[in-house]
Coordinates of C-alpha atoms in Angstrom, one line a residue:
M1 CA 150.4 133.0 104.1
I2 CA 146.9 131.4 104.2
T3 CA 146.6 127.8 105.2
E4 CA 143.8 125.8 103.6
P5 CA 141.5 123.9 106.1
S6 CA 142.0 120.2 106.2
P7 CA 139.1 118.2 104.9
P8 CA 137.1 116.5 107.7
A9 CA 137.9 113.0 108.4
S10 CA 134.3 112.0 107.6
V11 CA 131.3 113.9 106.3
R12 CA 127.9 113.2 107.9
K13 CA 125.0 112.8 105.5
K14 CA 121.3 113.2 106.2
V15 CA 119.2 110.1 105.6
D16 CA 115.5 109.6 105.0
R17 CA 113.3 107.9 107.6
D18 CA 112.3 104.4 106.8
E19 CA 108.6 105.2 107.2
V20 CA 106.0 107.7 105.9
F21 CA 104.2 109.8 108.5
V22 CA 100.4 109.7 107.9
E23 CA 98.6 111.3 110.8
F24 CA 98.7 112.5 114.3
T25 CA 95.9 111.2 116.6
K26 CA 95.2 110.0 120.2
S27 CA 95.2 106.6 121.7
I28 CA 95.7 105.0 125.2
C29 CA 98.5 103.5 127.0
P30 CA 97.9 99.7 126.9
V31 CA 99.2 99.4 130.6
C32 CA 97.6 102.3 132.5
K33 CA 94.9 103.3 129.9
A34 CA 95.8 107.0 130.1
V35 CA 95.1 109.0 127.0
I36 CA 98.3 109.6 125.0
D37 CA 99.4 111.1 121.7
A38 CA 99.9 108.7 118.8
Q39 CA 101.0 108.7 115.2
V40 CA 100.2 106.5 112.2
N41 CA 103.1 105.6 109.9
V42 CA 103.5 103.4 106.8
R43 CA 106.5 101.2 106.6
D44 CA 107.1 98.3 104.1
D45 CA 103.5 98.7 102.7
K46 CA 102.1 98.1 106.2
V47 CA 100.4 100.6 108.5
Y48 CA 101.5 101.0 112.2
L49 CA 100.3 102.9 115.2
R50 CA 103.0 104.2 117.5
K51 CA 102.6 106.0 120.8
R52 CA 104.4 106.8 124.0
C53 CA 103.3 106.9 127.6
R54 CA 105.4 109.0 129.9
E55 CA 105.3 106.3 132.6
H56 CA 105.3 103.1 130.6
G57 CA 107.3 104.0 127.4
E58 CA 106.8 103.4 123.7
F59 CA 104.3 101.0 122.1
E60 CA 103.8 100.1 118.4
A61 CA 101.4 97.8 116.7
L62 CA 100.4 96.8 113.2
V63 CA 97.0 98.1 112.4
Y64 CA 96.6 97.3 108.7
G65 CA 98.6 94.7 106.7
D66 CA 98.2 96.3 103.3
A67 CA 98.8 100.1 103.1
T68 CA 97.4 100.4 99.6
M69 CA 94.0 99.0 100.7
Y70 CA 94.2 101.3 103.8
F71 CA 94.5 104.4 101.7
D72 CA 92.0 103.2 99.0
S73 CA 89.3 102.9 101.6
V74 CA 89.4 106.5 102.7
R75 CA 87.2 107.6 99.8
F76 CA 84.3 105.5 101.1
N77 CA 83.9 107.4 104.4
K78 CA 80.1 108.2 104.5
P79 CA 78.9 111.3 106.4
G80 CA 77.7 110.2 109.8
T81 CA 74.1 110.3 111.0
I82 CA 73.2 112.2 114.2
P83 CA 71.3 110.1 116.7
L84 CA 68.0 111.4 118.1
E85 CA 69.4 111.6 121.6
F86 CA 72.9 111.6 123.3
Q87 CA 73.4 109.9 126.6
T88 CA 76.4 111.9 128.0
E89 CA 77.9 115.3 127.8
V90 CA 81.5 116.3 126.8
V91 CA 83.7 116.8 129.8
D92 CA 87.1 115.2 129.2
G93 CA 86.9 114.4 125.5
C94 CA 87.2 111.2 123.5
P95 CA 87.5 108.4 124.7
L96 CA 86.6 109.3 128.3
D97 CA 83.0 110.6 127.8
C98 CA 81.2 107.6 126.3
G99 CA 78.5 107.7 125.5
L100 CA 77.2 108.5 123.1
C101 CA 78.4 112.1 123.6
P102 CA 77.6 115.0 121.2
E103 CA 81.1 114.7 119.7
H104 CA 80.5 111.2 118.4
K105 CA 80.2 111.2 114.6
Q106 CA 77.8 108.3 114.0
H107 CA 74.6 106.8 115.2
A108 CA 74.3 103.2 116.3
C109 CA 73.8 100.7 113.5
L110 CA 73.9 97.9 116.0
G111 CA 73.3 97.8 119.8
I112 CA 74.7 95.2 122.1
I113 CA 73.2 94.1 125.4
E114 CA 75.3 91.6 127.5
V115 CA 72.6 89.9 129.5
N116 CA 75.1 88.1 131.8
T117 CA 78.8 87.6 132.5
N118 CA 78.7 83.9 133.3
C119 CA 79.4 81.3 130.6
N120 CA 79.4 77.5 130.2
L121 CA 82.9 77.7 128.7
D122 CA 86.2 79.1 129.9
C123 CA 87.7 80.0 126.6
P124 CA 91.4 80.9 126.5
I125 CA 90.3 83.7 124.1
C126 CA 87.4 85.8 125.3
F127 CA 87.3 89.6 125.0
A128 CA 84.5 89.7 127.7
D129 CA 86.7 87.8 130.2
S130 CA 83.7 85.5 130.9
G131 CA 83.5 81.9 132.3
H132 CA 82.4 79.8 135.2
Q133 CA 82.6 82.7 137.7
P134 CA 80.8 83.2 141.0
D135 CA 81.1 87.0 141.1
G136 CA 79.5 88.1 137.9
Y137 CA 76.1 89.5 137.2
S138 CA 72.9 88.7 135.3
L139 CA 70.5 91.4 134.1
S140 CA 66.8 91.4 135.1
L141 CA 64.0 91.7 132.6
E142 CA 63.3 95.2 133.9
Q143 CA 66.9 96.3 133.4
V144 CA 66.9 95.0 129.8
D145 CA 63.6 96.8 129.2
R146 CA 65.2 100.2 130.2
M147 CA 68.3 99.5 128.1
L148 CA 66.2 98.8 125.0
D149 CA 64.2 102.0 125.6
V150 CA 67.5 103.9 125.6
F151 CA 68.5 102.3 122.3
V152 CA 65.1 103.1 120.7
A153 CA 65.1 106.7 122.0
S154 CA 68.5 107.2 120.4
E155 CA 67.6 105.6 117.1
G156 CA 63.8 106.1 116.6
E157 CA 63.5 102.8 114.8
A158 CA 66.6 100.7 115.7
E159 CA 68.1 98.4 113.1
V160 CA 69.7 95.5 115.1
I161 CA 70.0 94.5 118.7
M162 CA 72.5 91.8 119.6
L163 CA 72.0 89.8 122.8
S164 CA 75.3 88.6 124.1
G165 CA 77.2 87.7 127.3
G166 CA 78.8 85.7 128.8
E167 CA 76.7 83.1 127.2
P168 CA 73.2 84.5 126.8
T169 CA 71.4 81.1 126.3
I170 CA 72.1 80.2 129.9
H171 CA 70.3 83.2 131.2
P172 CA 67.1 81.9 132.8
Q173 CA 64.9 84.5 131.1
I174 CA 66.5 84.6 127.6
I175 CA 63.3 83.7 125.8
E176 CA 61.4 86.4 127.7
I177 CA 64.2 88.9 126.9
I178 CA 63.9 88.1 123.1
E179 CA 60.1 88.4 123.3
L180 CA 60.6 91.8 125.0
C181 CA 62.9 92.9 122.1
K182 CA 60.2 91.9 119.7
T183 CA 57.8 94.4 121.3
K184 CA 60.2 97.4 120.7
R185 CA 60.8 99.3 117.5
I186 CA 63.8 97.1 116.5
K187 CA 64.0 95.4 113.2
T188 CA 66.3 92.5 113.9
V189 CA 67.3 90.5 117.0
N190 CA 70.6 88.7 117.0
L191 CA 71.6 86.0 119.5
N192 CA 75.3 85.7 120.1
T193 CA 76.1 82.1 121.3
N194 CA 78.6 79.3 121.5
G195 CA 75.8 76.9 120.5
I196 CA 76.2 74.4 123.4
R197 CA 72.6 74.6 124.5
M198 CA 71.4 74.7 120.9
A199 CA 73.1 71.4 120.2
S200 CA 70.9 69.5 122.7
D201 CA 67.8 71.6 123.4
V202 CA 65.6 71.2 120.3
D203 CA 62.6 72.9 122.0
F204 CA 64.7 75.9 122.7
V205 CA 65.9 76.1 119.1
N206 CA 62.4 75.7 117.8
R207 CA 61.2 78.6 119.9
L208 CA 64.0 80.7 118.5
G209 CA 62.8 79.8 115.1
E210 CA 59.3 80.9 115.9
L211 CA 60.7 84.2 117.2
K212 CA 62.7 84.7 114.0
V213 CA 66.0 85.4 115.7
N214 CA 69.3 85.5 113.7
V215 CA 71.9 83.3 115.4
Y216 CA 75.4 84.6 115.7
L217 CA 77.3 81.3 116.2
Q218 CA 80.8 81.0 117.4
F219 CA 82.6 78.9 114.8
D220 CA 86.4 79.0 114.6
G221 CA 87.3 76.1 112.4
F222 CA 87.5 72.3 112.1
K223 CA 90.8 71.2 113.6
V224 CA 90.7 69.8 117.1
G225 CA 93.8 72.0 117.8
T226 CA 91.9 75.1 116.8
H227 CA 89.1 74.3 119.2
R228 CA 91.3 73.5 122.2
A229 CA 93.5 76.6 121.6
I230 CA 90.7 79.1 121.2
R231 CA 87.8 77.4 123.2
G232 CA 89.6 75.1 125.6
K233 CA 87.8 71.9 124.4
D234 CA 86.7 70.1 121.3
L235 CA 83.3 71.4 120.3
R236 CA 83.2 70.3 116.7
E237 CA 80.3 67.8 117.1
R238 CA 78.2 70.2 119.1
K239 CA 78.7 72.9 116.5
R240 CA 77.5 70.5 113.8
R241 CA 74.4 69.5 115.9
A242 CA 73.6 73.1 116.7
L243 CA 73.7 74.1 113.0
D244 CA 71.5 71.1 112.0
N245 CA 69.0 72.0 114.6
C246 CA 69.0 75.6 113.4
A247 CA 68.3 74.4 109.8
N248 CA 65.4 72.3 111.0
A249 CA 63.9 75.2 112.8
G250 CA 64.3 77.6 109.9
L251 CA 66.8 79.8 111.6
T252 CA 69.4 81.9 109.7
V253 CA 72.9 81.7 111.1
T254 CA 76.0 83.8 110.9
L255 CA 79.2 81.8 111.6
V256 CA 81.6 83.9 113.6
A257 CA 85.3 83.0 113.5
A258 CA 87.9 84.4 115.8
V259 CA 91.1 84.2 113.7
E260 CA 94.5 84.2 115.4
R261 CA 98.0 84.2 113.9
G262 CA 99.5 80.7 113.9
M263 CA 96.2 79.0 115.0
N264 CA 93.5 78.9 112.4
E265 CA 94.2 81.4 109.6
D266 CA 94.7 78.4 107.3
E267 CA 91.0 77.4 107.8
V268 CA 89.4 80.6 106.5
G269 CA 88.6 79.1 103.1
D270 CA 87.3 75.9 104.6
I271 CA 84.9 77.9 106.9
I272 CA 83.5 79.7 103.8
R273 CA 83.0 76.5 101.9
Y274 CA 81.2 74.9 104.8
G275 CA 79.0 77.9 105.4
I276 CA 78.0 78.1 101.7
E277 CA 77.1 74.4 101.7
H278 CA 75.1 74.4 105.0
P279 CA 71.4 75.3 104.6
A280 CA 71.2 77.4 107.8
V281 CA 74.2 79.6 107.2
R282 CA 73.6 82.9 105.3
S283 CA 76.8 84.8 106.3
I284 CA 80.2 84.5 107.9
A285 CA 82.0 87.0 110.1
F286 CA 85.7 86.8 110.4
Q287 CA 87.2 88.7 113.4
P288 CA 90.9 89.0 113.9
V289 CA 91.4 88.3 117.6
T290 CA 90.8 91.4 119.7
H291 CA 93.5 91.5 122.3
S292 CA 91.3 92.7 125.1
G293 CA 90.1 90.7 128.0
R294 CA 91.5 87.1 128.0
H295 CA 93.7 85.9 125.1
V296 CA 96.9 84.1 124.4
E297 CA 100.3 85.8 124.3
F298 CA 100.7 87.7 121.0
D299 CA 103.1 90.0 119.1
P300 CA 101.5 93.4 118.4
M301 CA 103.8 93.8 115.3
T302 CA 102.5 90.6 113.5
R303 CA 98.9 90.5 114.5
L304 CA 96.2 89.7 111.9
T305 CA 94.3 92.6 110.4
N306 CA 91.3 93.0 108.0
S307 CA 93.5 93.1 104.9
D308 CA 95.3 89.9 105.9
I309 CA 92.0 88.1 106.1
I310 CA 90.9 89.5 102.7
H311 CA 94.2 88.2 101.2
L312 CA 93.7 84.8 102.9
V313 CA 90.2 84.4 101.4
A314 CA 91.5 85.3 97.9
E315 CA 94.5 82.9 98.3
Q316 CA 92.5 80.0 99.7
L317 CA 89.4 80.4 97.3
P318 CA 90.8 81.8 94.1
E319 CA 88.1 80.2 92.1
W320 CA 85.5 82.3 93.9
F321 CA 87.0 85.5 95.3
R322 CA 89.5 88.2 94.5
T323 CA 90.6 90.9 97.0
D324 CA 88.6 93.5 95.2
D325 CA 85.4 91.6 95.9
F326 CA 85.6 93.0 99.4
F327 CA 84.5 96.6 100.0
P328 CA 85.0 98.9 102.9
V329 CA 81.9 99.7 105.0
P330 CA 81.2 103.4 104.8
C331 CA 79.0 103.8 108.0
C332 CA 81.9 103.2 110.3
F333 CA 85.4 104.3 109.6
P334 CA 86.1 102.4 106.4
T335 CA 89.3 100.6 107.6
C336 CA 87.3 98.9 110.4
R337 CA 85.1 96.6 108.4
S338 CA 84.9 95.1 104.9
I339 CA 82.0 93.1 103.3
S340 CA 81.6 90.9 100.3
Y341 CA 78.2 89.8 98.9
C342 CA 77.8 86.9 96.6
L343 CA 75.0 84.9 95.0
V344 CA 75.3 81.2 95.4
D345 CA 73.7 78.3 93.4
G346 CA 75.2 75.0 94.3
G347 CA 78.9 75.2 93.6
N348 CA 78.6 78.4 91.6
V349 CA 79.5 81.6 93.5
L350 CA 79.2 85.0 91.9
P351 CA 80.3 88.1 93.9
I352 CA 78.0 91.1 93.6
T353 CA 81.0 93.3 92.7
R354 CA 81.3 91.4 89.3
M355 CA 77.8 92.9 88.4
V356 CA 77.7 96.2 90.3
N357 CA 80.8 98.3 91.2
P358 CA 80.1 99.8 94.6
E359 CA 82.8 102.4 94.0
D360 CA 80.6 104.1 91.4
Y361 CA 78.0 104.8 94.1
L362 CA 79.9 105.0 97.5
D363 CA 82.9 107.1 96.6
Y364 CA 82.1 110.2 98.7
V365 CA 85.3 112.1 98.0
T366 CA 86.4 111.8 94.3
N367 CA 83.1 110.9 92.6
R368 CA 82.4 113.7 90.1
V369 CA 79.1 112.2 88.8
M370 CA 75.9 112.1 90.9
P371 CA 75.1 108.4 91.3
D372 CA 71.6 106.9 91.2
M373 CA 70.5 107.8 94.7
Q374 CA 68.2 104.7 95.0
V375 CA 71.1 102.4 94.3
R376 CA 73.4 104.4 96.5
T377 CA 70.9 104.1 99.4
A378 CA 70.5 100.4 98.8
L379 CA 74.3 99.8 98.8
E380 CA 74.7 102.0 101.9
K381 CA 72.4 99.7 103.8
L382 CA 74.0 96.6 102.4
Y383 CA 77.5 97.7 103.3
S384 CA 76.6 98.5 106.9
A385 CA 77.0 97.1 110.4
S386 CA 73.3 96.6 110.5
A387 CA 73.1 94.4 107.3
M388 CA 71.5 91.1 108.2
P389 CA 71.2 88.3 105.7
G390 CA 68.0 86.4 105.2
T391 CA 65.8 89.5 106.0
A392 CA 63.3 91.1 103.8
Q393 CA 65.2 94.4 104.0
M394 CA 68.3 92.8 102.6
T395 CA 66.4 91.2 99.7
D396 CA 64.9 94.6 98.8
Q397 CA 68.3 96.2 98.9
L398 CA 69.9 93.6 96.7
E399 CA 67.1 93.8 94.2
C400 CA 67.5 97.5 94.0
A401 CA 71.3 97.3 93.7
T402 CA 71.1 94.7 90.9
C403 CA 68.1 96.3 89.1
G404 CA 68.5 96.2 85.4
I405 CA 71.2 93.5 85.5
D406 CA 70.4 90.3 83.5
L407 CA 71.0 87.8 86.2
P408 CA 71.3 84.1 85.3
E409 CA 67.9 82.4 86.0
A410 CA 69.4 80.2 88.8
L411 CA 70.5 83.3 90.7
R412 CA 67.3 85.5 90.4
D413 CA 65.9 84.3 93.8
L414 CA 67.9 86.8 95.8
A415 CA 66.2 85.9 99.1
S416 CA 67.6 82.4 99.1
K417 CA 70.8 82.9 97.0
A418 CA 72.5 85.9 98.8
F419 CA 75.5 85.2 101.0
M420 CA 77.5 87.7 103.0
I421 CA 81.1 87.6 104.3
V422 CA 82.1 90.3 106.9
I423 CA 85.6 91.0 108.1
Q424 CA 85.8 93.2 111.3
D425 CA 89.0 94.1 113.2
F426 CA 87.9 95.5 116.5
Q427 CA 90.4 97.8 118.1
D428 CA 92.2 96.9 121.4
P429 CA 94.4 98.8 123.8
Y430 CA 97.4 98.5 121.5
T431 CA 95.6 99.6 118.3
L432 CA 93.0 102.1 119.5
N433 CA 92.8 105.1 117.3
V434 CA 90.4 107.9 118.5
K435 CA 89.8 109.0 114.9
Q436 CA 88.2 105.6 114.1
L437 CA 86.5 105.3 117.5
M438 CA 84.6 108.5 117.0
K439 CA 82.7 107.0 114.1
C440 CA 82.0 103.6 115.7
C441 CA 78.5 102.4 114.9
V442 CA 78.5 99.3 117.2
E443 CA 77.5 100.3 120.7
E444 CA 77.4 98.5 124.1
I445 CA 74.3 99.5 126.0
T446 CA 75.0 99.6 129.7
P447 CA 72.5 99.2 132.6
D448 CA 73.0 102.8 133.6
G449 CA 71.8 104.0 130.2
R450 CA 74.9 104.7 128.3
M451 CA 75.7 103.6 124.7
I452 CA 79.5 103.0 124.6
P453 CA 81.4 102.3 121.3
F454 CA 82.3 98.7 121.4
C455 CA 86.1 99.2 121.0
A456 CA 86.1 101.8 123.8
Y457 CA 84.1 99.5 126.1
N458 CA 86.7 96.7 125.7
S459 CA 89.8 98.8 125.7
V460 CA 89.5 102.0 127.7
G461 CA 88.3 100.5 131.0
Y462 CA 84.5 100.8 130.6
R463 CA 84.0 97.0 130.8
E464 CA 85.8 96.8 134.1
Q465 CA 83.9 99.9 135.4
V466 CA 80.5 98.4 134.5
R467 CA 81.3 94.9 135.9
E468 CA 82.6 96.5 139.1
Q469 CA 79.4 98.6 139.5
M470 CA 77.1 95.7 138.7
S471 CA 78.8 92.9 140.8
G472 CA 80.2 95.0 143.7
V473 CA 83.5 93.2 143.3
G474 CA 86.8 95.1 142.6
I475 CA 88.0 94.5 139.0
P476 CA 91.7 95.2 138.1
T477 CA 92.7 97.2 135.1
L478 CA 93.3 94.7 132.4
V479 CA 96.4 94.7 130.3
P480 CA 97.0 93.0 126.9
N481 CA 98.9 89.7 127.1
A482 CA 101.5 91.1 124.7
Q483 CA 105.1 89.8 124.3
P484 CA 106.8 93.1 125.1
L485 CA 104.8 93.3 128.4
Q486 CA 105.4 89.9 129.9
A487 CA 107.8 91.0 132.6
M488 CA 105.2 93.2 134.2
L489 CA 102.1 90.9 134.0
E490 CA 100.3 88.6 136.4
V491 CA 97.2 86.5 135.9
T492 CA 93.8 87.8 137.3
R493 CA 91.3 85.4 138.8
Y494 CA 89.5 85.3 135.4
G495 CA 92.6 84.3 133.4
S496 CA 93.2 87.7 131.9
K497 CA 96.3 89.8 132.7
T498 CA 97.0 92.8 134.8
V499 CA 100.0 94.6 136.1
R500 CA 102.0 92.8 138.8
T501 CA 101.3 93.8 142.3
D502 CA 104.7 92.9 143.6
G503 CA 106.3 96.2 142.9
G504 CA 104.9 96.7 139.4
G505 CA 102.3 99.2 140.6
N506 CA 98.6 99.0 139.8
G507 CA 98.8 100.4 136.3
D508 CA 96.9 103.6 137.1
A509 CA 98.4 106.7 135.6
P510 CA 98.3 109.8 137.7
A511 CA 95.8 112.4 136.5
D512 CA 98.0 115.4 137.2
G513 CA 100.7 116.9 139.4
S514 CA 102.9 113.8 139.7
G515 CA 105.6 114.6 137.2
H516 CA 104.4 112.0 134.7
A517 CA 101.2 113.3 133.2
P518 CA 101.2 116.6 131.3
R519 CA 99.2 119.6 132.6
D520 CA 97.7 120.8 129.3
G521 CA 94.0 121.2 129.8
T522 CA 93.1 118.3 127.5
N523 CA 92.5 114.7 128.4
T524 CA 96.1 113.7 127.6
G525 CA 97.5 111.9 130.6
K526 CA 94.1 111.0 132.0
G527 CA 92.5 107.6 132.2
L528 CA 88.9 106.5 132.6
R529 CA 89.7 105.0 136.1
S530 CA 92.2 107.6 137.1
G531 CA 90.9 111.1 136.5
G532 CA 88.4 110.9 133.7
S533 CA 84.7 111.5 134.1
G534 CA 83.7 108.1 132.6
G535 CA 80.7 109.6 130.9
V536 CA 78.5 112.2 132.6
P537 CA 74.8 112.1 131.7
P538 CA 73.6 115.5 130.5
Q539 CA 71.4 117.5 132.9
R540 CA 67.7 117.3 131.9
Q541 CA 65.8 120.6 131.6

């Protein structure tokens, strides 16, 4: 007699994951900065980067707040341009050989020279970890000269050099440095400043006007709470005076707003209105706070991203902008930066996308029709990290892009009517994706002659390396001030965070042979300050 088997008490069923796997890549551990594997996933129409360090566990961060925008941007990935010279050779692989190394996929649209580390502010949010510090460094004119020569040798005719810090206007030779830049084959000089000196030193501002410098002015909003939370003091009146002095000197200004969740995202629209109305302002750059260096405690899962800023602009200024008025920048990885151009006449604002559809010219993947190459070239230069408002080059590019369009009479003077809004989400130790980093077109030029992608410089350990070399003072490995890491953090002498020394270790991952890091012949498990080469200059023949 055959006995039938009893049915199981319960039947297990397979279930689908709650996310879509998009790609496998590499990143770094936010704590020890070792290179680790990572994956990009989509969940609830948001894009996340998840990674695991053998020593410090799993990390996850929001990298794009709108998955549809993220995927739409991929078509606008322009082929990179090979620089004339590379500064390092490939030894350990990205991101440990910066740079630029021969594996980097793009030239430098914009070079940055930080002329000092000291500042006349001690901002609670500062990716450079600058302030009133006795142990920093200040570059000599000779050092800057050599760094500029590296930039020009790599580019031939360089597009934009940005002088930054610290606070560059307190450098005793800043005018001489700007004059030196003007003798090189560099089209545009930007001065990145908090505006404190420009608010009171009219002669200094007038000299900048004579030198035709573009001013990149820190400008985070209008509420006293915003200023105190981001800059440590109320700077509103000094910002206003600085801008008025710039207008009187004929300077063009870009307002640069660091935007942090819960602080000033409600002021995005007001900043644009103010910029459009002020005679000195020709563009605005919104930067979701980069959680490198010094910053307030944050949640990596709710951080602001490019798409969040785009939605905020459209929500706060619906009479002027839609989300599709912002277009990905093709020269870098398209999810890194978005730009909108508009023509302004009084209270009338007309986005360029209502007249020309950039998608018809800058879709490098699905476009089946050969576009007008003159228009494509003009748009490529407009939607670039090197685009500078108020310059003759931008006017020419706008005229080419809008050629044949019957513009209203009031808007035909493109040189004075054009206005640009840039949104740039720089990567930090939580969000670093090597795929995007390899196409970075904004490079830090170092005193030893390297050109290091900006996000690598701030995230991987290069900033600490250079500061240590230049100042002779030991610099700890910096760690993001993230909510999940609070138990292991302590404050550095600059106000940034590092791993606790009371039993928490120094945050350096072992290079090999310790049971933690894999022995696989790649750079996985290595960190810049614990086994990586840190950029090896190629041998000259």
